[in-house]
N, CA and C atoms as an extended XYZ file, in Angstrom:
471
Properties=species:S:1:pos:R:3:atomname:S:1:resname:S:1:resid:I:1 pbc="F F F"
N         4.001      -22.140        4.818 N   MET     1
C         3.188      -20.952        4.831 CA  MET     1
C         3.897      -19.868        5.599 C   MET     1
N         3.773      -18.641        5.143 N   ARG     2
C         4.396      -17.501        5.805 CA  ARG     2
C         3.303      -16.593        6.329 C   ARG     2
N         3.519      -15.871        7.365 N   TYR     3
C         2.531      -14.990        8.017 CA  TYR     3
C         3.044      -13.547        7.952 C   TYR     3
N         2.196      -12.656        7.521 N   THR     4
C         2.566      -11.239        7.374 CA  THR     4
C         1.442      -10.344        8.051 C   THR     4
N         1.826       -9.092        8.149 N   ALA     5
C         0.860       -8.060        8.638 CA  ALA     5
C         1.013       -6.838        7.749 C   ALA     5
N        -0.158       -6.230        7.419 N   ASP     6
C        -0.180       -5.017        6.570 CA  ASP     6
C        -0.992       -3.959        7.226 C   ASP     6
N        -0.649       -2.701        6.913 N   VAL     7
C        -1.314       -1.585        7.584 CA  VAL     7
C        -1.893       -0.659        6.556 C   VAL     7
N        -3.154       -0.322        6.729 N   VAL     8
C        -3.737        0.781        5.990 CA  VAL     8
C        -3.660        1.995        6.888 C   VAL     8
N        -2.694        2.909        6.655 N   ALA     9
C        -2.556        4.121        7.414 CA  ALA     9
C        -3.352        5.176        6.593 C   ALA     9
N        -4.380        5.742        7.158 N   MET    10
C        -5.286        6.619        6.452 CA  MET    10
C        -5.619        7.873        7.274 C   MET    10
N        -5.717        9.008        6.580 N   THR    11
C        -6.079       10.237        7.255 CA  THR    11
C        -7.635       10.320        7.322 C   THR    11
N        -8.181       11.172        8.246 N   PRO    12
C        -9.619       11.273        8.293 CA  PRO    12
C       -10.281       11.735        6.968 C   PRO    12
N        -9.461       12.442        6.111 N   SER    13
C        -9.986       12.899        4.818 CA  SER    13
C        -9.874       11.842        3.717 C   SER    13
N        -9.274       10.692        4.015 N   GLY    14
C        -9.261        9.618        3.067 CA  GLY    14
C        -7.989        9.456        2.273 C   GLY    14
N        -6.875       10.002        2.747 N   GLU    15
C        -5.586        9.786        2.073 CA  GLU    15
C        -4.976        8.476        2.642 C   GLU    15
N        -4.298        7.732        1.764 N   VAL    16
C        -3.711        6.454        2.184 CA  VAL    16
C        -2.237        6.530        2.011 C   VAL    16
N        -1.440        6.085        2.943 N   LEU    17
C         0.046        6.078        2.888 CA  LEU    17
C         0.468        4.739        2.187 C   LEU    17
N         1.134        4.881        1.046 N   LEU    18
C         1.577        3.757        0.307 CA  LEU    18
C         3.095        3.815        0.173 C   LEU    18
N         3.756        2.664        0.056 N   ILE    19
C         5.157        2.594       -0.207 CA  ILE    19
C         5.392        2.092       -1.657 C   ILE    19
N         6.540        2.573       -2.264 N   GLU    20
C         6.953        1.932       -3.471 CA  GLU    20
C         7.929        0.875       -3.123 C   GLU    20
N         7.677       -0.377       -3.560 N   ARG    21
C         8.480       -1.502       -3.151 CA  ARG    21
C         9.860       -1.480       -3.793 C   ARG    21
N        10.829       -1.768       -2.997 N   GLY    22
C        12.239       -1.760       -3.483 CA  GLY    22
C        12.771       -3.147       -3.682 C   GLY    22
N        11.983       -4.151       -3.370 N   TRP    23
C        12.415       -5.565       -3.529 CA  TRP    23
C        11.376       -6.412       -4.267 C   TRP    23
N        11.835       -7.477       -4.922 N   PRO    24
C        10.851       -8.394       -5.523 CA  PRO    24
C        10.104       -9.103       -4.414 C   PRO    24
N         8.942       -9.563       -4.621 N   PRO    25
C         8.190       -9.384       -5.888 CA  PRO    25
C         7.550       -7.991       -5.979 C   PRO    25
N         7.116       -7.661       -7.170 N   HIS    26
C         6.462       -6.387       -7.434 CA  HIS    26
C         7.381       -5.163       -7.146 C   HIS    26
N         8.671       -5.356       -7.436 N   VAL    27
C         9.593       -4.220       -7.258 CA  VAL    27
C         9.120       -3.028       -8.098 C   VAL    27
N         9.137       -1.830       -7.487 N   GLY    28
C         8.640       -0.609       -8.162 CA  GLY    28
C         7.133       -0.399       -8.074 C   GLY    28
N         6.368       -1.387       -7.605 N   ALA    29
C         4.949       -1.263       -7.438 CA  ALA    29
C         4.579       -0.597       -6.117 C   ALA    29
N         3.408        0.007       -6.055 N   TRP    30
C         2.903        0.612       -4.816 CA  TRP    30
C         2.212       -0.416       -4.005 C   TRP    30
N         2.354       -0.332       -2.714 N   ALA    31
C         1.785       -1.334       -1.721 CA  ALA    31
C         1.508       -0.693       -0.405 C   ALA    31
N         0.775       -1.386        0.419 N   LEU    32
C         0.584       -0.991        1.826 CA  LEU    32
C         1.880       -1.326        2.579 C   LEU    32
N         2.221       -0.526        3.588 N   PRO    33
C         3.320       -0.947        4.437 CA  PRO    33
C         2.998       -2.292        5.124 C   PRO    33
N         3.995       -3.117        5.239 N   GLY    34
C         3.760       -4.409        5.886 CA  GLY    34
C         4.920       -5.349        5.668 C   GLY    34
N         4.851       -6.509        6.314 N   GLY    35
C         5.880       -7.477        6.149 CA  GLY    35
C         5.704       -8.665        7.091 C   GLY    35
N         6.721       -9.474        7.156 N   HIS    36
C         6.701      -10.711        7.906 CA  HIS    36
C         6.511      -10.484        9.347 C   HIS    36
N         5.723      -11.425        9.983 N   VAL    37
C         5.611      -11.468       11.441 CA  VAL    37
C         6.797      -12.329       11.931 C   VAL    37
N         7.573      -11.749       12.822 N   ASP    38
C         8.770      -12.429       13.317 CA  ASP    38
C         8.383      -13.527       14.393 C   ASP    38
N         9.255      -14.406       14.619 N   ARG    39
C         9.044      -15.476       15.668 CA  ARG    39
C         8.814      -14.733       16.985 C   ARG    39
N         7.767      -15.194       17.700 N   GLY    40
C         7.463      -14.655       19.015 CA  GLY    40
C         6.726      -13.307       18.982 C   GLY    40
N         6.320      -12.885       17.811 N   GLU    41
C         5.688      -11.562       17.632 CA  GLU    41
C         4.239      -11.755       17.196 C   GLU    41
N         3.348      -10.899       17.677 N   THR    42
C         1.966      -10.990       17.231 CA  THR    42
C         1.865      -10.175       15.902 C   THR    42
N         0.777      -10.420       15.170 N   SER    43
C         0.627       -9.719       13.911 CA  SER    43
C         0.404       -8.234       14.168 C   SER    43
N        -0.231       -7.854       15.306 N   ARG    44
C        -0.391       -6.439       15.638 CA  ARG    44
C         0.978       -5.777       15.902 C   ARG    44
N         1.821       -6.458       16.665 N   ALA    45
C         3.150       -5.912       16.925 CA  ALA    45
C         3.948       -5.807       15.621 C   ALA    45
N         3.809       -6.769       14.721 N   ALA    46
C         4.518       -6.720       13.438 CA  ALA    46
C         4.003       -5.553       12.572 C   ALA    46
N         2.703       -5.295       12.621 N   ALA    47
C         2.111       -4.183       11.868 CA  ALA    47
C         2.690       -2.888       12.373 C   ALA    47
N         2.764       -2.673       13.683 N   VAL    48
C         3.350       -1.441       14.246 CA  VAL    48
C         4.837       -1.342       13.816 C   VAL    48
N         5.548       -2.411       13.923 N   ARG    49
C         6.983       -2.395       13.539 CA  ARG    49
C         7.243       -2.120       12.102 C   ARG    49
N         6.463       -2.825       11.240 N   GLU    50
C         6.648       -2.628        9.799 CA  GLU    50
C         6.238       -1.220        9.356 C   GLU    50
N         5.132       -0.673        9.875 N   LEU    51
C         4.776        0.711        9.557 CA  LEU    51
C         5.874        1.673        9.938 C   LEU    51
N         6.430        1.492       11.117 N   ALA    52
C         7.569        2.358       11.527 CA  ALA    52
C         8.815        2.158       10.678 C   ALA    52
N         9.197        0.918       10.393 N   GLU    53
C        10.354        0.665        9.583 CA  GLU    53
C        10.242        1.202        8.158 C   GLU    53
N         9.082        1.019        7.550 N   GLU    54
C         8.905        1.372        6.158 CA  GLU    54
C         8.513        2.810        5.913 C   GLU    54
N         7.936        3.482        6.888 N   THR    55
C         7.412        4.832        6.679 CA  THR    55
C         7.871        5.813        7.767 C   THR    55
N         8.363        5.352        8.899 N   GLY    56
C         8.718        6.262       10.026 CA  GLY    56
C         7.462        6.731       10.802 C   GLY    56
N         6.289        6.195       10.502 N   VAL    57
C         5.100        6.533       11.196 CA  VAL    57
C         4.908        5.584       12.365 C   VAL    57
N         4.778        6.146       13.562 N   HIS    58
C         4.649        5.358       14.788 CA  HIS    58
C         3.202        5.492       15.303 C   HIS    58
N         2.567        4.340       15.561 N   VAL    59
C         1.254        4.307       16.180 CA  VAL    59
C         1.243        3.320       17.291 C   VAL    59
N         0.494        3.600       18.337 N   PRO    60
C         0.404        2.595       19.421 CA  PRO    60
C        -0.423        1.348       18.900 C   PRO    60
N         0.103        0.229       19.293 N   ALA    61
C        -0.594       -1.025       18.890 CA  ALA    61
C        -2.063       -1.036       19.217 C   ALA    61
N        -2.429       -0.476       20.360 N   ALA    62
C        -3.843       -0.492       20.782 CA  ALA    62
C        -4.709        0.354       19.826 C   ALA    62
N        -4.139        1.231       19.048 N   ASP    63
C        -4.935        2.091       18.146 CA  ASP    63
C        -5.132        1.435       16.770 C   ASP    63
N        -4.509        0.284       16.560 N   LEU    64
C        -4.744       -0.401       15.249 CA  LEU    64
C        -6.075       -1.194       15.387 C   LEU    64
N        -6.834       -1.176       14.344 N   ARG    65
C        -8.103       -1.929       14.290 CA  ARG    65
C        -7.966       -3.016       13.221 C   ARG    65
N        -8.307       -4.242       13.517 N   GLU    66
C        -8.151       -5.302       12.558 CA  GLU    66
C        -9.170       -5.132       11.443 C   GLU    66
N        -8.706       -5.220       10.170 N   ILE    67
C        -9.526       -5.192        8.995 CA  ILE    67
C       -10.012       -6.578        8.661 C   ILE    67
N        -9.046       -7.537        8.744 N   GLY    68
C        -9.367       -8.894        8.408 CA  GLY    68
C        -8.170       -9.730        8.077 C   GLY    68
N        -8.369      -11.011        7.828 N   VAL    69
C        -7.304      -11.911        7.409 CA  VAL    69
C        -7.519      -12.177        5.900 C   VAL    69
N        -6.434      -12.152        5.183 N   PHE    70
C        -6.449      -12.292        3.743 CA  PHE    70
C        -5.561      -13.479        3.380 C   PHE    70
N        -6.189      -14.545        2.851 N   ASP    71
C        -5.464      -15.812        2.696 CA  ASP    71
C        -5.710      -16.481        1.354 C   ASP    71
N        -6.095      -15.719        0.364 N   ARG    72
C        -6.274      -16.318       -1.004 CA  ARG    72
C        -4.961      -17.049       -1.364 C   ARG    72
N        -5.000      -18.289       -1.791 N   PRO    73
C        -3.754      -19.005       -2.056 CA  PRO    73
C        -2.826      -18.379       -3.011 C   PRO    73
N        -3.321      -17.569       -3.958 N   ASP    74
C        -2.398      -17.014       -4.984 CA  ASP    74
C        -2.162      -15.501       -4.720 C   ASP    74
N        -2.288      -15.059       -3.517 N   ARG    75
C        -2.148      -13.604       -3.273 CA  ARG    75
C        -0.722      -13.135       -3.343 C   ARG    75
N         0.257      -14.048       -3.252 N   ASP    76
C         1.699      -13.664       -3.288 CA  ASP    76
C         2.426      -14.631       -4.232 C   ASP    76
N         3.198      -14.152       -5.247 N   PRO    77
C         3.863      -15.028       -6.147 CA  PRO    77
C         4.968      -15.861       -5.528 C   PRO    77
N         5.420      -15.531       -4.299 N   ARG    78
C         6.440      -16.330       -3.629 CA  ARG    78
C         5.923      -17.618       -3.005 C   ARG    78
N         4.622      -17.748       -2.936 N   GLY    79
C         4.088      -18.973       -2.311 CA  GLY    79
C         2.924      -18.608       -1.424 C   GLY    79
N         2.648      -19.499       -0.483 N   ARG    80
C         1.478      -19.363        0.418 CA  ARG    80
C         1.787      -18.325        1.530 C   ARG    80
N         1.114      -17.208        1.495 N   TYR    81
C         1.236      -16.181        2.461 CA  TYR    81
C        -0.145      -15.757        2.982 C   TYR    81
N        -0.259      -15.640        4.273 N   VAL    82
C        -1.511      -15.219        4.920 CA  VAL    82
C        -1.158      -13.931        5.681 C   VAL    82
N        -2.042      -12.891        5.473 N   THR    83
C        -1.739      -11.641        6.141 CA  THR    83
C        -2.975      -11.240        7.013 C   THR    83
N        -2.647      -10.574        8.109 N   THR    84
C        -3.677       -9.884        8.866 CA  THR    84
C        -3.480       -8.415        8.609 C   THR    84
N        -4.546       -7.700        8.223 N   ALA    85
C        -4.433       -6.310        7.888 CA  ALA    85
C        -5.078       -5.456        8.936 C   ALA    85
N        -4.494       -4.279        9.179 N   TYR    86
C        -4.937       -3.400       10.248 CA  TYR    86
C        -5.172       -1.977        9.672 C   TYR    86
N        -6.038       -1.232       10.324 N   LEU    87
C        -6.303        0.135        9.970 CA  LEU    87
C        -5.791        1.066       11.081 C   LEU    87
N        -5.108        2.140       10.683 N   ALA    88
C        -4.635        3.187       11.608 CA  ALA    88
C        -5.057        4.498       11.020 C   ALA    88
N        -5.848        5.243       11.783 N   ILE    89
C        -6.227        6.632       11.356 CA  ILE    89
C        -5.183        7.557       11.930 C   ILE    89
N        -4.540        8.336       11.068 N   VAL    90
C        -3.521        9.268       11.504 CA  VAL    90
C        -3.862       10.681       10.982 C   VAL    90
N        -3.335       11.704       11.652 N   PRO    91
C        -3.692       13.059       11.270 CA  PRO    91
C        -3.240       13.383        9.830 C   PRO    91
N        -3.952       14.251        9.139 N   ALA    92
C        -3.496       14.732        7.826 CA  ALA    92
C        -2.155       15.393        8.056 C   ALA    92
N        -1.247       15.216        7.068 N   GLY    93
C         0.036       15.851        7.175 CA  GLY    93
C         1.038       15.087        8.004 C   GLY    93
N         0.665       13.895        8.446 N   THR    94
C         1.662       13.080        9.215 CA  THR    94
C         2.889       12.869        8.385 C   THR    94
N         4.034       13.282        8.893 N   PRO    95
C         5.262       13.114        8.121 CA  PRO    95
C         5.703       11.622        8.027 C   PRO    95
N         6.425       11.309        6.968 N   PHE    96
C         6.883        9.951        6.768 CA  PHE    96
C         8.299       10.036        6.230 C   PHE    96
N         9.060        8.933        6.423 N   VAL    97
C        10.364        8.781        5.878 CA  VAL    97
C        10.466        7.339        5.334 C   VAL    97
N        10.656        7.159        4.042 N   ALA    98
C        10.768        5.806        3.502 CA  ALA    98
C        11.975        5.098        4.073 C   ALA    98
N        11.833        3.889        4.444 N   GLY    99
C        12.950        3.115        4.960 CA  GLY    99
C        12.755        1.622        4.723 C   GLY    99
N        13.691        0.832        5.242 N   ASP   100
C        13.654       -0.588        5.062 CA  ASP   100
C        13.622       -0.994        3.615 C   ASP   100
N        12.563       -1.727        3.186 N   ASP   101
C        12.501       -2.107        1.753 CA  ASP   101
C        11.646       -1.179        0.906 C   ASP   101
N        11.310       -0.035        1.362 N   ALA   102
C        10.526        0.955        0.628 CA  ALA   102
C        11.459        1.928       -0.106 C   ALA   102
N        11.339        2.044       -1.400 N   ARG   103
C        12.090        3.057       -2.187 CA  ARG   103
C        11.661        4.438       -1.749 C   ARG   103
N        10.323        4.612       -1.655 N   THR   104
C         9.791        5.923       -1.298 CA  THR   104
C         8.394        5.639       -0.725 C   THR   104
N         7.787        6.670       -0.153 N   ALA   105
C         6.430        6.563        0.347 CA  ALA   105
C         5.710        7.848       -0.082 C   ALA   105
N         4.361        7.742       -0.109 N   ARG   106
C         3.613        8.867       -0.558 CA  ARG   106
C         2.164        8.738       -0.062 C   ARG   106
N         1.572        9.885        0.225 N   TRP   107
C         0.124        9.929        0.548 CA  TRP   107
C        -0.633        9.989       -0.758 C   TRP   107
N        -1.617        9.136       -0.909 N   TRP   108
C        -2.492        9.053       -2.125 CA  TRP   108
C        -3.914        9.274       -1.733 C   TRP   108
N        -4.656       10.042       -2.483 N   PRO   109
C        -6.089       10.100       -2.208 CA  PRO   109
C        -6.746        8.689       -2.422 C   PRO   109
N        -7.578        8.249       -1.536 N   ALA   110
C        -8.160        6.872       -1.680 CA  ALA   110
C        -8.991        6.776       -2.975 C   ALA   110
N        -9.464        7.937       -3.444 N   SER   111
C       -10.270        7.956       -4.658 CA  SER   111
C        -9.425        7.868       -5.943 C   SER   111
N        -8.127        7.965       -5.837 N   ASN   112
C        -7.236        8.018       -6.988 CA  ASN   112
C        -5.927        7.287       -6.730 C   ASN   112
N        -6.043        5.992       -6.424 N   LEU   113
C        -4.884        5.157       -6.103 CA  LEU   113
C        -4.239        4.603       -7.322 C   LEU   113
N        -2.919        4.365       -7.318 N   PRO   114
C        -2.289        3.658       -8.399 CA  PRO   114
C        -2.600        2.174       -8.344 C   PRO   114
N        -2.254        1.413       -9.379 N   PRO   115
C        -2.389       -0.045       -9.229 CA  PRO   115
C        -1.556       -0.503       -8.070 C   PRO   115
N        -2.063       -1.488       -7.337 N   LEU   116
C        -1.356       -1.943       -6.116 CA  LEU   116
C        -0.868       -3.361       -6.231 C   LEU   116
N         0.239       -3.624       -5.533 N   ALA   117
C         0.830       -4.972       -5.488 CA  ALA   117
C        -0.083       -5.907       -4.656 C   ALA   117
N         0.178       -7.214       -4.907 N   PHE   118
C        -0.479       -8.276       -4.138 CA  PHE   118
C        -1.983       -8.090       -4.266 C   PHE   118
N        -2.676       -8.279       -3.111 N   ASP   119
C        -4.114       -8.075       -3.047 CA  ASP   119
C        -4.498       -6.849       -2.237 C   ASP   119
N        -3.568       -5.856       -2.257 N   HIS   120
C        -3.775       -4.646       -1.422 CA  HIS   120
C        -4.977       -3.872       -1.779 C   HIS   120
N        -5.430       -3.906       -3.039 N   ALA   121
C        -6.631       -3.250       -3.398 CA  ALA   121
C        -7.841       -3.863       -2.746 C   ALA   121
N        -7.797       -5.204       -2.577 N   ASP   122
C        -8.894       -5.873       -1.891 CA  ASP   122
C        -8.911       -5.496       -0.410 C   ASP   122
N        -7.728       -5.328        0.177 N   ILE   123
C        -7.690       -4.916        1.615 CA  ILE   123
C        -8.328       -3.536        1.721 C   ILE   123
N        -7.920       -2.612        0.853 N   LEU   124
C        -8.487       -1.272        0.900 CA  LEU   124
C        -9.992       -1.272        0.621 C   LEU   124
N       -10.452       -2.110       -0.259 N   ASP   125
C       -11.869       -2.279       -0.504 CA  ASP   125
C       -12.632       -2.674        0.737 C   ASP   125
N       -12.056       -3.537        1.555 N   ARG   126
C       -12.677       -4.003        2.811 CA  ARG   126
C       -12.837       -2.865        3.765 C   ARG   126
N       -11.885       -1.911        3.754 N   VAL   127
C       -12.009       -0.710        4.715 CA  VAL   127
C       -13.271        0.075        4.376 C   VAL   127
N       -13.543        0.224        3.118 N   THR   128
C       -14.657        1.071        2.703 CA  THR   128
C       -15.989        0.316        2.562 C   THR   128
N       -15.942       -0.986        2.310 N   ALA   129
C       -17.148       -1.754        1.988 CA  ALA   129
C       -17.698       -2.669        3.055 C   ALA   129
N       -16.847       -3.046        4.008 N   ASP   130
C       -17.276       -4.066        4.984 CA  ASP   130
C       -17.889       -3.413        6.226 C   ASP   130
N       -19.193       -3.619        6.516 N   PRO   131
C       -19.816       -3.012        7.655 CA  PRO   131
C       -19.217       -3.528        8.985 C   PRO   131
N       -18.480       -4.613        8.961 N   GLU   132
C       -17.875       -5.114       10.182 CA  GLU   132
C       -16.592       -4.398       10.552 C   GLU   132
N       -15.997       -3.680        9.626 N   VAL   133
C       -14.777       -2.913        9.885 CA  VAL   133
C       -15.204       -1.591       10.443 C   VAL   133
N       -14.700       -1.181       11.579 N   PRO   134
C       -15.050        0.092       12.139 CA  PRO   134
C       -14.739        1.248       11.173 C   PRO   134
N       -15.643        2.178       11.074 N   GLY   135
C       -15.464        3.320       10.268 CA  GLY   135
C       -14.460        4.307       10.931 C   GLY   135
N       -13.967        5.244       10.161 N   SER   136
C       -12.934        6.168       10.715 CA  SER   136
C       -13.505        7.017       11.788 C   SER   136
N       -14.872        7.199       11.878 N   THR   137
C       -15.446        7.972       12.984 CA  THR   137
C       -15.367        7.124       14.287 C   THR   137
N       -15.084        5.848       14.197 N   ASP   138
C       -14.965        5.066       15.405 CA  ASP   138
C       -13.528        4.946       15.863 C   ASP   138
N       -12.612        5.449       15.028 N   MET   139
C       -11.161        5.321       15.343 CA  MET   139
C       -10.669        6.356       16.332 C   MET   139
N        -9.596        6.060       16.974 N   LEU   140
C        -8.927        7.036       17.811 CA  LEU   140
C        -7.869        7.674       16.963 C   LEU   140
N        -7.785        8.986       16.986 N   MET   141
C        -6.755        9.670       16.231 CA  MET   141
C        -5.445        9.599       16.957 C   MET   141
N        -4.362        9.485       16.253 N   VAL   142
C        -3.029        9.469       16.826 CA  VAL   142
C        -2.376       10.777       16.466 C   VAL   142
N        -1.798       11.492       17.475 N   ASP   143
C        -1.201       12.753       17.106 CA  ASP   143
C         0.222       12.535       16.530 C   ASP   143
N         0.860       13.586       16.128 N   LEU   144
C         2.141       13.451       15.384 CA  LEU   144
C         3.236       12.819       16.188 C   LEU   144
N         3.174       12.840       17.484 N   SER   145
C         4.165       12.254       18.336 CA  SER   145
C         3.951       10.800       18.577 C   SER   145
N         2.793       10.253       18.070 N   GLY   146
C         2.475        8.879       18.216 CA  GLY   146
C         1.632        8.599       19.409 C   GLY   146
N         1.251        9.578       20.147 N   GLU   147
C         0.409        9.430       21.304 CA  GLU   147
C        -1.049        9.487       20.856 C   GLU   147
N        -1.904        8.906       21.688 N   ARG   148
C        -3.304        8.908       21.392 CA  ARG   148
C        -3.854       10.344       21.487 C   ARG   148
N        -4.605       10.758       20.457 N   GLY   149
C        -5.123       12.066       20.379 CA  GLY   149
C        -6.576       12.248       20.705 C   GLY   149
N        -7.291       11.168       21.022 N   GLY   150
C        -8.704       11.221       21.379 CA  GLY   150
C        -9.574       10.872       20.157 C   GLY   150
N       -10.890       10.814       20.412 N   PRO   151
C       -11.774       10.468       19.330 CA  PRO   151
C       -11.806       11.529       18.249 C   PRO   151
N       -12.131       11.092       17.050 N   LEU   152
C       -12.283       12.073       15.949 CA  LEU   152
C       -13.437       12.985       16.199 C   LEU   152
N       -13.346       14.257       15.850 N   PRO   153
C       -14.469       15.125       15.988 CA  PRO   153
C       -15.665       14.717       15.141 C   PRO   153
N       -16.862       15.053       15.571 N   ASP   154
C       -18.064       14.823       14.800 CA  ASP   154
C       -17.934       15.416       13.446 C   ASP   154
N       -18.452       14.655       12.457 N   GLY   155
C       -18.448       15.180       11.086 CA  GLY   155
C       -17.292       14.834       10.297 C   GLY   155
N       -16.230       14.258       10.895 N   ILE   156
C       -15.050       13.886       10.165 CA  ILE   156
C       -15.226       12.443        9.749 C   ILE   156
N       -15.163       12.145        8.426 N   VAL   157
C       -15.304       10.763        7.985 CA  VAL   157
C       -13.999       10.308        7.392 C   VAL   157
C-alpha cells in the first residue's frame, strides 16, 4: 500500500487550482496537486511540499484543513493507494508555476471543472457536500507571501 496527500487549493470565490499530469497514470489529465508521503513525513507536510513543488504555491501547514481520507481500493490504477486530502483557501489571483510532474497548472471555476484523474472529483465533492468539512468562511486566508492573512471577511463564501 502507498500513502499520498492531495490538496484542494481554492479561492474564496470558488476557483480550484489543478495541474495537468505529466506522468502516467492519467498523463495529460487534470488533477489536484499531490503525491507520495515520504518516509518520516506527515501527510500534512507532504501536502504542503507537493503543492509547492507542483504549483509554486506556498501555504503554512497549520492553515491546511483535512477534508478526509480516500481509500477506495480501485482509486489508482497502479495499485492500492490511500490519500489524505486537505483544503487550502488562497487569495484570488495567487500566482502559480507548474513544476515537478505537472505539465501546466490552471485556475478553474469549481462550477466548470474538466474531467479529473483518479477520484479527485469525489474529493472536491466532499469539500462542497460534507457538513463535517469546514466551509471557506471558517478558513484562514493565506496572503501571497504565504503568511497567514487572517480570517475571511464576512460575506465571502
